[in-house]
JSON list of C-alpha atoms and ligand atoms in Angstrom, two decimals:
[
{"chain": "A", "resi": 1, "resn": "MET", "atom": "CA", "xyz": [-0.54, -0.08, -0.24]},
{"chain": "A", "resi": 2, "resn": "LEU", "atom": "CA", "xyz": [1.38, 3.01, -0.77]},
{"chain": "A", "resi": 3, "resn": "ASN", "atom": "CA", "xyz": [1.72, 5.47, 2.28]},
{"chain": "A", "resi": 4, "resn": "SER", "atom": "CA", "xyz": [-0.47, 8.21, 1.19]},
{"chain": "A", "resi": 5, "resn": "ASN", "atom": "CA", "xyz": [-2.78, 11.21, 2.96]},
{"chain": "A", "resi": 6, "resn": "GLY", "atom": "CA", "xyz": [-6.23, 10.60, 5.29]},
{"chain": "A", "resi": 7, "resn": "PHE", "atom": "CA", "xyz": [-9.65, 11.70, 4.52]},
{"chain": "A", "resi": 8, "resn": "ILE", "atom": "CA", "xyz": [-12.63, 11.53, 5.20]},
{"chain": "A", "resi": 9, "resn": "VAL", "atom": "CA", "xyz": [-16.09, 9.10, 4.40]},
{"chain": "A", "resi": 10, "resn": "VAL", "atom": "CA", "xyz": [-18.41, 10.57, 5.03]},
{"chain": "A", "resi": 11, "resn": "ILE", "atom": "CA", "xyz": [-21.64, 7.79, 4.92]},
{"chain": "A", "resi": 12, "resn": "ALA", "atom": "CA", "xyz": [-25.15, 10.00, 4.28]},
{"chain": "A", "resi": 13, "resn": "ALA", "atom": "CA", "xyz": [-27.90, 7.40, 3.44]},
{"chain": "A", "resi": 14, "resn": "PRO", "atom": "CA", "xyz": [-31.99, 7.89, 4.01]},
{"chain": "A", "resi": 15, "resn": "SER", "atom": "CA", "xyz": [-33.16, 7.24, 7.37]},
{"chain": "A", "resi": 16, "resn": "GLY", "atom": "CA", "xyz": [-33.20, 2.98, 7.85]},
{"chain": "A", "resi": 17, "resn": "ALA", "atom": "CA", "xyz": [-30.61, 2.46, 4.75]},
{"chain": "A", "resi": 18, "resn": "GLY", "atom": "CA", "xyz": [-28.28, 0.68, 6.75]},
{"chain": "A", "resi": 19, "resn": "LYS", "atom": "CA", "xyz": [-25.62, 2.95, 6.91]},
{"chain": "A", "resi": 20, "resn": "THR", "atom": "CA", "xyz": [-24.98, 2.85, 10.44]},
{"chain": "A", "resi": 21, "resn": "THR", "atom": "CA", "xyz": [-24.28, -0.86, 10.75]},
{"chain": "A", "resi": 22, "resn": "ILE", "atom": "CA", "xyz": [-22.06, -0.48, 7.84]},
{"chain": "A", "resi": 23, "resn": "CYS", "atom": "CA", "xyz": [-19.94, 2.10, 9.04]},
{"chain": "A", "resi": 24, "resn": "HIS", "atom": "CA", "xyz": [-18.99, 0.67, 12.63]},
{"chain": "A", "resi": 25, "resn": "GLU", "atom": "CA", "xyz": [-18.55, -2.82, 10.82]},
{"chain": "A", "resi": 26, "resn": "ILE", "atom": "CA", "xyz": [-15.91, -1.06, 8.82]},
{"chain": "A", "resi": 27, "resn": "GLU", "atom": "CA", "xyz": [-14.53, 0.69, 11.29]},
{"chain": "A", "resi": 28, "resn": "LYS", "atom": "CA", "xyz": [-14.11, -2.72, 12.84]},
{"chain": "A", "resi": 29, "resn": "ARG", "atom": "CA", "xyz": [-12.96, -4.45, 9.95]},
{"chain": "A", "resi": 30, "resn": "ARG", "atom": "CA", "xyz": [-10.38, -2.07, 9.31]},
{"chain": "A", "resi": 31, "resn": "ASP", "atom": "CA", "xyz": [-7.17, -0.81, 11.73]},
{"chain": "A", "resi": 32, "resn": "ASP", "atom": "CA", "xyz": [-7.19, 2.79, 9.16]},
{"chain": "A", "resi": 33, "resn": "ILE", "atom": "CA", "xyz": [-10.55, 3.59, 10.32]},
{"chain": "A", "resi": 34, "resn": "VAL", "atom": "CA", "xyz": [-11.51, 6.08, 13.21]},
{"chain": "A", "resi": 35, "resn": "TYR", "atom": "CA", "xyz": [-15.48, 6.64, 14.06]},
{"chain": "A", "resi": 36, "resn": "SER", "atom": "CA", "xyz": [-16.57, 10.13, 14.16]},
{"chain": "A", "resi": 37, "resn": "ILE", "atom": "CA", "xyz": [-19.06, 10.23, 17.10]},
{"chain": "A", "resi": 38, "resn": "SER", "atom": "CA", "xyz": [-21.19, 13.27, 16.73]},
{"chain": "A", "resi": 39, "resn": "ALA", "atom": "CA", "xyz": [-23.24, 15.17, 19.47]},
{"chain": "A", "resi": 40, "resn": "THR", "atom": "CA", "xyz": [-27.01, 15.02, 19.42]},
{"chain": "A", "resi": 41, "resn": "THR", "atom": "CA", "xyz": [-30.13, 16.43, 21.14]},
{"chain": "A", "resi": 42, "resn": "ARG", "atom": "CA", "xyz": [-32.51, 13.53, 20.01]},
{"chain": "A", "resi": 43, "resn": "PRO", "atom": "CA", "xyz": [-32.91, 10.79, 23.03]},
{"chain": "A", "resi": 44, "resn": "LYS", "atom": "CA", "xyz": [-30.53, 8.12, 23.89]},
{"chain": "A", "resi": 45, "resn": "ARG", "atom": "CA", "xyz": [-32.51, 5.18, 22.29]},
{"chain": "A", "resi": 46, "resn": "GLN", "atom": "CA", "xyz": [-32.28, 1.31, 24.28]},
{"chain": "A", "resi": 47, "resn": "ASN", "atom": "CA", "xyz": [-28.94, 0.01, 22.68]},
{"chain": "A", "resi": 48, "resn": "GLU", "atom": "CA", "xyz": [-27.97, 3.15, 22.92]},
{"chain": "A", "resi": 49, "resn": "ARG", "atom": "CA", "xyz": [-24.70, 4.67, 24.83]},
{"chain": "A", "resi": 50, "resn": "ASP", "atom": "CA", "xyz": [-23.41, 7.65, 25.47]},
{"chain": "A", "resi": 51, "resn": "LYS", "atom": "CA", "xyz": [-19.87, 8.62, 24.58]},
{"chain": "A", "resi": 52, "resn": "ILE", "atom": "CA", "xyz": [-19.87, 5.61, 22.06]},
{"chain": "A", "resi": 53, "resn": "ASP", "atom": "CA", "xyz": [-22.74, 6.15, 19.96]},
{"chain": "A", "resi": 54, "resn": "TYR", "atom": "CA", "xyz": [-23.55, 9.54, 20.29]},
{"chain": "A", "resi": 55, "resn": "TYR", "atom": "CA", "xyz": [-22.45, 12.37, 22.83]},
{"chain": "A", "resi": 56, "resn": "PHE", "atom": "CA", "xyz": [-26.09, 13.14, 23.83]},
{"chain": "A", "resi": 57, "resn": "LYS", "atom": "CA", "xyz": [-26.42, 16.33, 25.02]},
{"chain": "A", "resi": 58, "resn": "THR", "atom": "CA", "xyz": [-29.40, 19.34, 26.59]},
{"chain": "A", "resi": 59, "resn": "GLU", "atom": "CA", "xyz": [-30.30, 21.24, 23.53]},
{"chain": "A", "resi": 60, "resn": "ASP", "atom": "CA", "xyz": [-28.36, 24.20, 26.12]},
{"chain": "A", "resi": 61, "resn": "GLU", "atom": "CA", "xyz": [-24.98, 22.08, 25.75]},
{"chain": "A", "resi": 62, "resn": "PHE", "atom": "CA", "xyz": [-25.31, 22.17, 22.16]},
{"chain": "A", "resi": 63, "resn": "LYS", "atom": "CA", "xyz": [-26.05, 25.41, 21.93]},
{"chain": "A", "resi": 64, "resn": "ARG", "atom": "CA", "xyz": [-22.74, 26.50, 24.50]},
{"chain": "A", "resi": 65, "resn": "MET", "atom": "CA", "xyz": [-21.20, 24.00, 21.92]},
{"chain": "A", "resi": 66, "resn": "ILE", "atom": "CA", "xyz": [-21.49, 25.72, 18.60]},
{"chain": "A", "resi": 67, "resn": "ASN", "atom": "CA", "xyz": [-21.05, 29.80, 20.15]},
{"chain": "A", "resi": 68, "resn": "ALA", "atom": "CA", "xyz": [-17.50, 28.34, 21.33]},
{"chain": "A", "resi": 69, "resn": "GLY", "atom": "CA", "xyz": [-17.76, 26.53, 17.61]},
{"chain": "A", "resi": 70, "resn": "GLU", "atom": "CA", "xyz": [-17.19, 23.45, 18.68]},
{"chain": "A", "resi": 71, "resn": "PHE", "atom": "CA", "xyz": [-18.06, 21.90, 15.62]},
{"chain": "A", "resi": 72, "resn": "VAL", "atom": "CA", "xyz": [-17.22, 20.74, 11.42]},
{"chain": "A", "resi": 73, "resn": "GLU", "atom": "CA", "xyz": [-20.88, 21.07, 11.20]},
{"chain": "A", "resi": 74, "resn": "TRP", "atom": "CA", "xyz": [-24.09, 21.14, 12.81]},
{"chain": "A", "resi": 75, "resn": "ALA", "atom": "CA", "xyz": [-27.84, 20.58, 11.89]},
{"chain": "A", "resi": 76, "resn": "VAL", "atom": "CA", "xyz": [-31.46, 20.36, 13.05]},
{"chain": "A", "resi": 77, "resn": "VAL", "atom": "CA", "xyz": [-31.95, 17.39, 11.21]},
{"chain": "A", "resi": 78, "resn": "HIS", "atom": "CA", "xyz": [-35.95, 15.39, 11.55]},
{"chain": "A", "resi": 79, "resn": "GLY", "atom": "CA", "xyz": [-35.99, 18.18, 14.33]},
{"chain": "A", "resi": 80, "resn": "ASN", "atom": "CA", "xyz": [-33.24, 17.35, 16.45]},
{"chain": "A", "resi": 81, "resn": "TYR", "atom": "CA", "xyz": [-29.52, 18.54, 16.80]},
{"chain": "A", "resi": 82, "resn": "TYR", "atom": "CA", "xyz": [-26.92, 17.27, 15.54]},
{"chain": "A", "resi": 83, "resn": "GLY", "atom": "CA", "xyz": [-23.31, 18.38, 14.63]},
{"chain": "A", "resi": 84, "resn": "THR", "atom": "CA", "xyz": [-19.77, 16.54, 14.43]},
{"chain": "A", "resi": 85, "resn": "PRO", "atom": "CA", "xyz": [-17.61, 17.72, 17.44]},
{"chain": "A", "resi": 86, "resn": "LYS", "atom": "CA", "xyz": [-13.54, 19.27, 15.74]},
{"chain": "A", "resi": 87, "resn": "ASN", "atom": "CA", "xyz": [-11.90, 17.16, 17.89]},
{"chain": "A", "resi": 88, "resn": "SER", "atom": "CA", "xyz": [-8.57, 16.20, 15.97]},
{"chain": "A", "resi": 89, "resn": "ILE", "atom": "CA", "xyz": [-10.59, 15.01, 12.56]},
{"chain": "A", "resi": 90, "resn": "LYS", "atom": "CA", "xyz": [-7.01, 17.15, 10.51]},
{"chain": "A", "resi": 91, "resn": "GLU", "atom": "CA", "xyz": [-4.82, 15.79, 13.08]},
{"chain": "A", "resi": 92, "resn": "LEU", "atom": "CA", "xyz": [-5.94, 12.16, 12.02]},
{"chain": "A", "resi": 93, "resn": "ILE", "atom": "CA", "xyz": [-6.05, 12.77, 8.15]},
{"chain": "A", "resi": 94, "resn": "ASP", "atom": "CA", "xyz": [-2.35, 14.57, 8.27]},
{"chain": "A", "resi": 95, "resn": "GLY", "atom": "CA", "xyz": [-1.97, 11.07, 10.09]},
{"chain": "A", "resi": 96, "resn": "ASN", "atom": "CA", "xyz": [-2.95, 8.88, 7.38]},
{"chain": "A", "resi": 97, "resn": "LYS", "atom": "CA", "xyz": [-6.43, 8.13, 9.34]},
{"chain": "A", "resi": 98, "resn": "ILE", "atom": "CA", "xyz": [-9.37, 8.10, 7.45]},
{"chain": "A", "resi": 99, "resn": "VAL", "atom": "CA", "xyz": [-12.26, 9.37, 9.80]},
{"chain": "A", "resi": 100, "resn": "ILE", "atom": "CA", "xyz": [-15.61, 8.16, 8.94]},
{"chain": "A", "resi": 101, "resn": "MET", "atom": "CA", "xyz": [-18.89, 9.74, 9.31]},
{"chain": "A", "resi": 102, "resn": "ASP", "atom": "CA", "xyz": [-22.51, 8.76, 9.35]},
{"chain": "A", "resi": 103, "resn": "ILE", "atom": "CA", "xyz": [-24.26, 12.62, 8.77]},
{"chain": "A", "resi": 104, "resn": "ASP", "atom": "CA", "xyz": [-27.02, 13.90, 7.19]},
{"chain": "A", "resi": 105, "resn": "VAL", "atom": "CA", "xyz": [-26.51, 15.31, 3.54]},
{"chain": "A", "resi": 106, "resn": "GLN", "atom": "CA", "xyz": [-26.73, 18.88, 4.55]},
{"chain": "A", "resi": 107, "resn": "GLY", "atom": "CA", "xyz": [-23.04, 17.24, 6.78]},
{"chain": "A", "resi": 108, "resn": "ALA", "atom": "CA", "xyz": [-21.66, 15.97, 3.88]},
{"chain": "A", "resi": 109, "resn": "ARG", "atom": "CA", "xyz": [-21.83, 19.44, 1.82]},
{"chain": "A", "resi": 110, "resn": "SER", "atom": "CA", "xyz": [-20.62, 21.24, 4.73]},
{"chain": "A", "resi": 111, "resn": "ILE", "atom": "CA", "xyz": [-17.47, 18.33, 5.33]},
{"chain": "A", "resi": 112, "resn": "ARG", "atom": "CA", "xyz": [-16.84, 19.14, 1.38]},
{"chain": "A", "resi": 113, "resn": "LYS", "atom": "CA", "xyz": [-16.76, 22.47, 2.11]},
{"chain": "A", "resi": 114, "resn": "VAL", "atom": "CA", "xyz": [-14.02, 22.42, 4.87]},
{"chain": "A", "resi": 115, "resn": "PHE", "atom": "CA", "xyz": [-11.69, 19.63, 3.12]},
{"chain": "A", "resi": 116, "resn": "PRO", "atom": "CA", "xyz": [-12.82, 19.59, -0.58]},
{"chain": "A", "resi": 117, "resn": "ASP", "atom": "CA", "xyz": [-9.84, 17.23, -1.69]},
{"chain": "A", "resi": 118, "resn": "ALA", "atom": "CA", "xyz": [-9.91, 14.99, 2.49]},
{"chain": "A", "resi": 119, "resn": "SER", "atom": "CA", "xyz": [-13.78, 13.95, 1.23]},
{"chain": "A", "resi": 120, "resn": "VAL", "atom": "CA", "xyz": [-15.45, 11.08, 0.21]},
{"chain": "A", "resi": 121, "resn": "LEU", "atom": "CA", "xyz": [-19.00, 11.41, -0.48]},
{"chain": "A", "resi": 122, "resn": "ILE", "atom": "CA", "xyz": [-20.50, 8.49, -0.27]},
{"chain": "A", "resi": 123, "resn": "PHE", "atom": "CA", "xyz": [-24.26, 7.35, -0.16]},
{"chain": "A", "resi": 124, "resn": "VAL", "atom": "CA", "xyz": [-26.30, 4.54, 0.93]},
{"chain": "A", "resi": 125, "resn": "MET", "atom": "CA", "xyz": [-28.91, 3.82, -0.82]},
{"chain": "A", "resi": 126, "resn": "PRO", "atom": "CA", "xyz": [-31.90, 1.34, -0.26]},
{"chain": "A", "resi": 127, "resn": "SER", "atom": "CA", "xyz": [-33.08, -1.25, -3.02]},
{"chain": "A", "resi": 128, "resn": "ASP", "atom": "CA", "xyz": [-36.68, 0.11, -2.53]},
{"chain": "A", "resi": 129, "resn": "VAL", "atom": "CA", "xyz": [-39.27, 2.51, -0.93]},
{"chain": "A", "resi": 130, "resn": "MET", "atom": "CA", "xyz": [-41.21, -0.56, 0.67]},
{"chain": "A", "resi": 131, "resn": "ARG", "atom": "CA", "xyz": [-38.05, -2.22, 2.33]},
{"chain": "A", "resi": 132, "resn": "LEU", "atom": "CA", "xyz": [-37.00, 1.17, 2.86]},
{"chain": "A", "resi": 133, "resn": "LYS", "atom": "CA", "xyz": [-40.09, 1.67, 5.26]},
{"chain": "A", "resi": 134, "resn": "GLU", "atom": "CA", "xyz": [-40.40, -2.21, 7.17]},
{"chain": "A", "resi": 135, "resn": "ARG", "atom": "CA", "xyz": [-36.66, -1.57, 8.64]},
{"chain": "A", "resi": 136, "resn": "LEU", "atom": "CA", "xyz": [-37.68, 2.34, 9.91]},
{"chain": "A", "resi": 137, "resn": "PHE", "atom": "CA", "xyz": [-40.93, 0.02, 11.58]},
{"chain": "A", "resi": 138, "resn": "LYS", "atom": "CA", "xyz": [-39.04, -3.39, 12.28]},
{"chain": "A", "resi": 139, "resn": "ARG", "atom": "CA", "xyz": [-36.06, -1.17, 13.82]},
{"chain": "A", "resi": 140, "resn": "LYS", "atom": "CA", "xyz": [-39.37, -0.27, 16.68]},
{"chain": "A", "resi": 141, "resn": "GLN", "atom": "CA", "xyz": [-36.92, 2.75, 17.37]},
{"chain": "A", "resi": 142, "resn": "ASP", "atom": "CA", "xyz": [-38.86, 5.23, 16.19]},
{"chain": "A", "resi": 143, "resn": "ASN", "atom": "CA", "xyz": [-42.91, 6.61, 16.49]},
{"chain": "A", "resi": 144, "resn": "LEU", "atom": "CA", "xyz": [-45.17, 6.44, 14.31]},
{"chain": "A", "resi": 145, "resn": "GLU", "atom": "CA", "xyz": [-44.73, 10.23, 13.23]},
{"chain": "A", "resi": 146, "resn": "THR", "atom": "CA", "xyz": [-40.98, 10.18, 13.59]},
{"chain": "A", "resi": 147, "resn": "ILE", "atom": "CA", "xyz": [-40.95, 7.31, 10.83]},
{"chain": "A", "resi": 148, "resn": "LYS", "atom": "CA", "xyz": [-43.40, 9.53, 8.27]},
{"chain": "A", "resi": 149, "resn": "THR", "atom": "CA", "xyz": [-40.56, 12.73, 9.67]},
{"chain": "A", "resi": 150, "resn": "ARG", "atom": "CA", "xyz": [-38.03, 10.51, 8.36]},
{"chain": "A", "resi": 151, "resn": "LEU", "atom": "CA", "xyz": [-40.17, 9.42, 5.37]},
{"chain": "A", "resi": 152, "resn": "ALA", "atom": "CA", "xyz": [-40.20, 12.50, 3.14]},
{"chain": "A", "resi": 153, "resn": "ASN", "atom": "CA", "xyz": [-37.08, 13.25, 4.64]},
{"chain": "A", "resi": 154, "resn": "ALA", "atom": "CA", "xyz": [-36.31, 10.57, 2.33]},
{"chain": "A", "resi": 155, "resn": "LYS", "atom": "CA", "xyz": [-37.20, 12.55, -0.88]},
{"chain": "A", "resi": 156, "resn": "GLU", "atom": "CA", "xyz": [-35.76, 15.73, -0.12]},
{"chain": "A", "resi": 157, "resn": "GLU", "atom": "CA", "xyz": [-32.10, 13.59, 0.42]},
{"chain": "A", "resi": 158, "resn": "ILE", "atom": "CA", "xyz": [-32.43, 11.72, -1.98]},
{"chain": "A", "resi": 159, "resn": "ASP", "atom": "CA", "xyz": [-32.75, 15.29, -4.87]},
{"chain": "A", "resi": 160, "resn": "CYS", "atom": "CA", "xyz": [-29.59, 15.63, -3.30]},
{"chain": "A", "resi": 161, "resn": "ILE", "atom": "CA", "xyz": [-27.77, 12.36, -5.33]},
{"chain": "A", "resi": 162, "resn": "ASP", "atom": "CA", "xyz": [-25.79, 14.48, -7.13]},
{"chain": "A", "resi": 163, "resn": "GLU", "atom": "CA", "xyz": [-23.53, 15.78, -5.17]},
{"chain": "A", "resi": 164, "resn": "PHE", "atom": "CA", "xyz": [-22.19, 12.43, -3.87]},
{"chain": "A", "resi": 165, "resn": "ASP", "atom": "CA", "xyz": [-19.27, 11.08, -5.37]},
{"chain": "A", "resi": 166, "resn": "TYR", "atom": "CA", "xyz": [-20.08, 7.30, -4.99]},
{"chain": "A", "resi": 167, "resn": "ILE", "atom": "CA", "xyz": [-24.25, 5.32, -4.43]},
{"chain": "A", "resi": 168, "resn": "VAL", "atom": "CA", "xyz": [-23.76, 2.12, -2.85]},
{"chain": "A", "resi": 169, "resn": "ILE", "atom": "CA", "xyz": [-26.89, 0.26, -2.86]},
{"chain": "A", "resi": 170, "resn": "ASN", "atom": "CA", "xyz": [-28.11, -2.00, 0.53]},
{"chain": "A", "resi": 171, "resn": "ASN", "atom": "CA", "xyz": [-29.95, -4.69, -0.89]},
{"chain": "A", "resi": 172, "resn": "GLU", "atom": "CA", "xyz": [-27.54, -6.89, 0.75]},
{"chain": "A", "resi": 173, "resn": "LEU", "atom": "CA", "xyz": [-25.46, -5.90, 3.65]},
{"chain": "A", "resi": 174, "resn": "GLU", "atom": "CA", "xyz": [-22.33, -8.00, 3.55]},
{"chain": "A", "resi": 175, "resn": "LYS", "atom": "CA", "xyz": [-22.03, -6.55, 0.19]},
{"chain": "A", "resi": 176, "resn": "ALA", "atom": "CA", "xyz": [-23.05, -3.08, 0.33]},
{"chain": "A", "resi": 177, "resn": "ILE", "atom": "CA", "xyz": [-19.66, -3.24, 3.36]},
{"chain": "A", "resi": 178, "resn": "LYS", "atom": "CA", "xyz": [-17.74, -4.65, 0.24]},
{"chain": "A", "resi": 179, "resn": "ASP", "atom": "CA", "xyz": [-18.27, -1.90, -1.20]},
{"chain": "A", "resi": 180, "resn": "VAL", "atom": "CA", "xyz": [-17.76, 0.95, 0.48]},
{"chain": "A", "resi": 181, "resn": "ASP", "atom": "CA", "xyz": [-14.56, -1.30, 1.22]},
{"chain": "A", "resi": 182, "resn": "ASN", "atom": "CA", "xyz": [-13.12, -1.20, -2.41]},
{"chain": "A", "resi": 183, "resn": "ILE", "atom": "CA", "xyz": [-14.12, 2.13, -2.56]},
{"chain": "A", "resi": 184, "resn": "ILE", "atom": "CA", "xyz": [-12.19, 3.14, 0.44]},
{"chain": "A", "resi": 185, "resn": "ASN", "atom": "CA", "xyz": [-9.15, 1.77, -0.94]},
{"chain": "A", "resi": 186, "resn": "ALA", "atom": "CA", "xyz": [-8.63, 2.32, -4.38]},
{"chain": "A", "resi": 187, "resn": "GLU", "atom": "CA", "xyz": [-9.40, 6.26, -2.94]},
{"chain": "A", "resi": 188, "resn": "ARG", "atom": "CA", "xyz": [-6.13, 5.63, -0.54]},
{"chain": "A", "resi": 189, "resn": "LEU", "atom": "CA", "xyz": [-4.61, 4.37, -4.41]},
{"chain": "A", "resi": 190, "resn": "LYS", "atom": "CA", "xyz": [-5.39, 8.24, -5.46]},
{"chain": "A", "resi": 191, "resn": "THR", "atom": "CA", "xyz": [-2.35, 9.74, -7.84]},
{"chain": "A", "resi": 192, "resn": "SER", "atom": "CA", "xyz": [-3.85, 13.00, -6.00]},
{"chain": "A", "resi": 193, "resn": "ARG", "atom": "CA", "xyz": [-3.52, 11.57, -2.31]},
{"chain": "A", "resi": 194, "resn": "ASN", "atom": "CA", "xyz": [0.35, 10.04, -2.56]},
{"chain": "A", "resi": 195, "resn": "LYS", "atom": "CA", "xyz": [2.02, 13.18, -3.43]},
{"chain": "A", "resi": 196, "resn": "LYS", "atom": "CA", "xyz": [4.36, 13.13, -0.77]},
{"chain": "A", "resi": 197, "resn": "GLN", "atom": "CA", "xyz": [5.55, 9.72, -2.08]},
{"chain": "A", "resi": 198, "resn": "ILE", "atom": "CA", "xyz": [5.92, 9.94, -5.59]},
{"chain": "A", "resi": 199, "resn": "GLU", "atom": "CA", "xyz": [8.45, 13.08, -4.86]},
{"chain": "A", "resi": 200, "resn": "LYS", "atom": "CA", "xyz": [9.94, 11.30, -1.99]},
{"chain": "A", "resi": 201, "resn": "PHE", "atom": "CA", "xyz": [11.10, 8.92, -5.10]},
{"chain": "A", "resi": 202, "resn": "LYS", "atom": "CA", "xyz": [11.42, 11.30, -7.64]},
{"chain": "A", "resi": 203, "resn": "GLU", "atom": "CA", "xyz": [13.90, 13.38, -5.58]},
{"chain": "A", "resi": 204, "resn": "ASP", "atom": "CA", "xyz": [15.43, 9.81, -4.77]},
{"chain": "A", "resi": 205, "resn": "LEU", "atom": "CA", "xyz": [16.42, 9.24, -8.98]},
{"chain": "A", "resi": 206, "resn": "LYS", "atom": "CA", "xyz": [17.14, 12.92, -9.00]},
{"chain": "A", "resi": 207, "resn": "ASP", "atom": "CA", "xyz": [20.04, 11.34, -6.26]},
{"chain": "A", "resi": 208, "resn": "GLU", "atom": "CA", "xyz": [21.23, 8.09, -8.67]},
{"chain": "A", "resi": 209, "resn": "GLU", "atom": "CA", "xyz": [21.56, 10.36, -11.04]},
{"chain": "A", "resi": 210, "resn": "ARG", "atom": "CA", "xyz": [24.09, 12.28, -9.03]},
{"chain": "A", "resi": 211, "resn": "ILE", "atom": "CA", "xyz": [26.08, 9.71, -8.02]},
{"chain": "A", "resi": 212, "resn": "LEU", "atom": "CA", "xyz": [25.82, 7.77, -11.50]},
{"chain": "B", "resi": 301, "resn": "5GP", "atom": "P1", "xyz": [-30.53, 9.42, 13.80]},
{"chain": "B", "resi": 301, "resn": "5GP", "atom": "O1", "xyz": [-31.41, 9.76, 15.07]},
{"chain": "B", "resi": 301, "resn": "5GP", "atom": "O2", "xyz": [-31.42, 8.21, 13.26]},
{"chain": "B", "resi": 301, "resn": "5GP", "atom": "O3", "xyz": [-29.13, 8.42, 14.89]},
{"chain": "B", "resi": 301, "resn": "5GP", "atom": "O4", "xyz": [-29.74, 10.36, 12.85]},
{"chain": "B", "resi": 301, "resn": "5GP", "atom": "C1", "xyz": [-30.01, 11.15, 12.17]},
{"chain": "B", "resi": 301, "resn": "5GP", "atom": "C2", "xyz": [-29.96, 11.15, 11.14]},
{"chain": "B", "resi": 301, "resn": "5GP", "atom": "O5", "xyz": [-28.69, 12.05, 11.27]},
{"chain": "B", "resi": 301, "resn": "5GP", "atom": "C3", "xyz": [-28.78, 10.19, 9.80]},
{"chain": "B", "resi": 301, "resn": "5GP", "atom": "O6", "xyz": [-29.01, 11.38, 9.06]},
{"chain": "B", "resi": 301, "resn": "5GP", "atom": "C4", "xyz": [-27.31, 11.25, 10.46]},
{"chain": "B", "resi": 301, "resn": "5GP", "atom": "O7", "xyz": [-26.70, 10.41, 9.72]},
{"chain": "B", "resi": 301, "resn": "5GP", "atom": "C5", "xyz": [-27.95, 11.90, 10.55]},
{"chain": "B", "resi": 301, "resn": "5GP", "atom": "N1", "xyz": [-26.14, 12.47, 11.63]},
{"chain": "B", "resi": 301, "resn": "5GP", "atom": "C6", "xyz": [-25.49, 11.86, 12.92]},
{"chain": "B", "resi": 301, "resn": "5GP", "atom": "N2", "xyz": [-24.76, 12.71, 13.36]},
{"chain": "B", "resi": 301, "resn": "5GP", "atom": "C7", "xyz": [-24.50, 13.28, 12.40]},
{"chain": "B", "resi": 301, "resn": "5GP", "atom": "C8", "xyz": [-23.71, 14.94, 12.42]},
{"chain": "B", "resi": 301, "resn": "5GP", "atom": "O8", "xyz": [-22.77, 14.59, 13.21]},
{"chain": "B", "resi": 301, "resn": "5GP", "atom": "N3", "xyz": [-24.20, 16.08, 11.43]},
{"chain": "B", "resi": 301, "resn": "5GP", "atom": "C9", "xyz": [-25.22, 15.83, 10.73]},
{"chain": "B", "resi": 301, "resn": "5GP", "atom": "N4", "xyz": [-25.68, 17.08, 9.94]},
{"chain": "B", "resi": 301, "resn": "5GP", "atom": "N5", "xyz": [-25.96, 14.93, 11.20]},
{"chain": "B", "resi": 301, "resn": "5GP", "atom": "C10", "xyz": [-26.08, 14.10, 11.43]}
]
């Protein structure tokens, strides 16, 4: 593997398309990936843990963080605040790591603005609407009103698909994980991400010419 720079992989998708599972699986399987834990004012779900799935905050705490400039981006999604803490994203990518984040399309757009050359935007799409609906009901995490909002938002999210670099269809989870993994591998090998190594090789060649 070339000694490339790190970058950010943004995974966005309509709610229920399976992006959180994909992110966590990728993080588990690769040691060059760090998952970016977001902050939110949404109530914690039964299976979620503070500081692992999200930093759960009150609205006052979240607003204090906004005013203190602690977010790379933040947005109101489905009526709750969500934000990506600055933490050490820049240091991580400079240090050759890949930061993976599960955020909405507004967040994806902001990340592209802040890190235009160091962001890869992947949109995960469910194979069809029925499947999406089924998943939202099956996971029993949200009430009917919330599910309705999430389905309505899916329409707007799909309209932004052209802003994304890649589309992954999550028909079969294992295949979708593999697709994301392949995208990451290809991105690692991009010429533009391996400038340092190329420059070093050029310099070494010059030295060789001098010696001969
Ligand atoms: P959920 O409540 O289902 O965990 O997430 C709802 C939506 O908020 C999802 O689309 C998720 O990707 C998005 N989201 C989670 N964290 C962030 C974040 O830090 N920033 C933004 N902009 N969206 C986020």
